[in-house]
């Protein structure tokens, strides 16, 4: 019977079987099963998932998986019709070129592809092994069956980033993939052609096609019908739409009541909804979540320093006019490694909430009525502190009492904020209904309904809590830094030495390096970074003592420290030369001139880095 069955196989069937066999072999190259060996007399327990990714997340060199767990193998098979890169210039070997990188987030797991050159048909060829599991305690070690997976509505969030030859990044596309169509595939795998759309004003314009293949591993013993999967997806969409509709009805009624309190409330910046990178209107509370950084960040102030090191760039807009609104999802913000002030404030507020603080995002204006967002925390004793997410500066708020007599000295605000319209976090929203929205006159008593109008926490929870709707996803975990700070510091320092020597050579000046002086500059650079984190200056006395010992009598010491968020030495040197203080050191003329330069790189989560550079010189003073 078996022999006869094999004889009936057509050539096409045989080719399909071989293709399936090849795919499985490819997976097995990246996957190895490990069996748990129980101790003698010990009860056998379920082995937890042990999915390790090497320090460089671009390569999954070591992947141990538990054979009792279910995985989704997502294979990217290349792109096509990326017409924007049709005329992309061909770079010579060894020259930097613009690249595309694909980032993925699925159920607390993050991956990224190797960067490939930009082209009309980018060669994105990657395989990602995504673990599917239940989060409920006690079910984590069970293999998810088809019915269980059908109820998991978490999409695979895919973000495509372009990096140009100068390391500048651009968000190309943000796509949410519903992977559950593979549950109805009788072959255990399905191929999809995903049309990626642009972002912001181009959210309806096609960027290109990405070919992917989905496969469950191990395969399902019983698949679901396509009708069942589609019915589940339809019901989820209907449920989400109904919740969003009810929240919109509530928000409209709430807004009418807010305007009835005082007609001038119409001019206050009360932001209830904001557009994400795909042009989708979402409640602002959904952009904030309690976010724990594990061991990557140790204090709230270190978290503020980390957020400030992410680049600031306003959302791009084609043509003139006002500011283009774009509140990015957290994954898009982190992958792009830069964003607008709203992105920074949302991330900082989420991290401060994770550290247990009572934190809120504030929406208001700075000087000249420029819209701005920042973060506020309220202590147990009622102390209000403003956190500027773009700089990590903290300002203790001291209100001005307009009823005080004129002779009473009022505190002068140190913060740059002028007005405040509303504040919010992941579960609260308050609009300022005080007579004036000036920050200095605000009383932050949220329990007083005559000062702040609150939204229903239940209404916010219905559309913003994790799992409340199919459109609300969990936040991705932060990635550990992969930058070798010592090697990076040394590389930048050597490049700056070369650039400085060449610059002096063009001025017919010789360069004598003082390596000892260069080393002595390190404590100062470390102190500068620690001061940015803690706000406290330390170690200055020891640094000055050391410098005094190496500066001979009759000589002058000059130094110029500067701070960068990038690691491009040429850009840094060009910026330094624009400062007359630095140019005075670099172009120093005189007797016994000795030059020193020191670089110190500090790396944080997401490989955000602070690069401190100090140029210094010692020369004999001539009267």
PDB file of N, CA and C in Angstrom, residues 21 236 429 530 548 600:
ATOM      1  N   UNK A  21      10.512  20.417   2.900  1.00  0.00           N
ATOM      2  CA  UNK A  21      11.649  19.821   3.584  1.00  0.00           C
ATOM      3  C   UNK A  21      12.806  20.823   3.683  1.00  0.00           C
ATOM      4  N   UNK A 236     -13.474  40.995  16.625  1.00  0.00           N
ATOM      5  CA  UNK A 236     -12.543  41.872  17.335  1.00  0.00           C
ATOM      6  C   UNK A 236     -12.608  43.290  16.778  1.00  0.00           C
ATOM      7  N   UNK A 429      -6.866  61.802  32.951  1.00  0.00           N
ATOM      8  CA  UNK A 429      -6.821  62.945  32.039  1.00  0.00           C
ATOM      9  C   UNK A 429      -7.503  64.120  32.732  1.00  0.00           C
ATOM     10  N   UNK A 530      28.022  62.807  35.056  1.00  0.00           N
ATOM     11  CA  UNK A 530      27.342  62.514  36.316  1.00  0.00           C
ATOM     12  C   UNK A 530      26.503  63.707  36.778  1.00  0.00           C
ATOM     13  N   UNK A 548      46.855  71.767  38.115  1.00  0.00           N
ATOM     14  CA  UNK A 548      47.846  72.720  38.637  1.00  0.00           C
ATOM     15  C   UNK A 548      49.237  72.099  38.725  1.00  0.00           C
ATOM     16  N   UNK A 600      35.222  60.893  25.893  1.00  0.00           N
ATOM     17  CA  UNK A 600      34.601  59.915  26.811  1.00  0.00           C
ATOM     18  C   UNK A 600      33.173  59.670  26.340  1.00  0.00           C
TER      19      UNK A 600
END
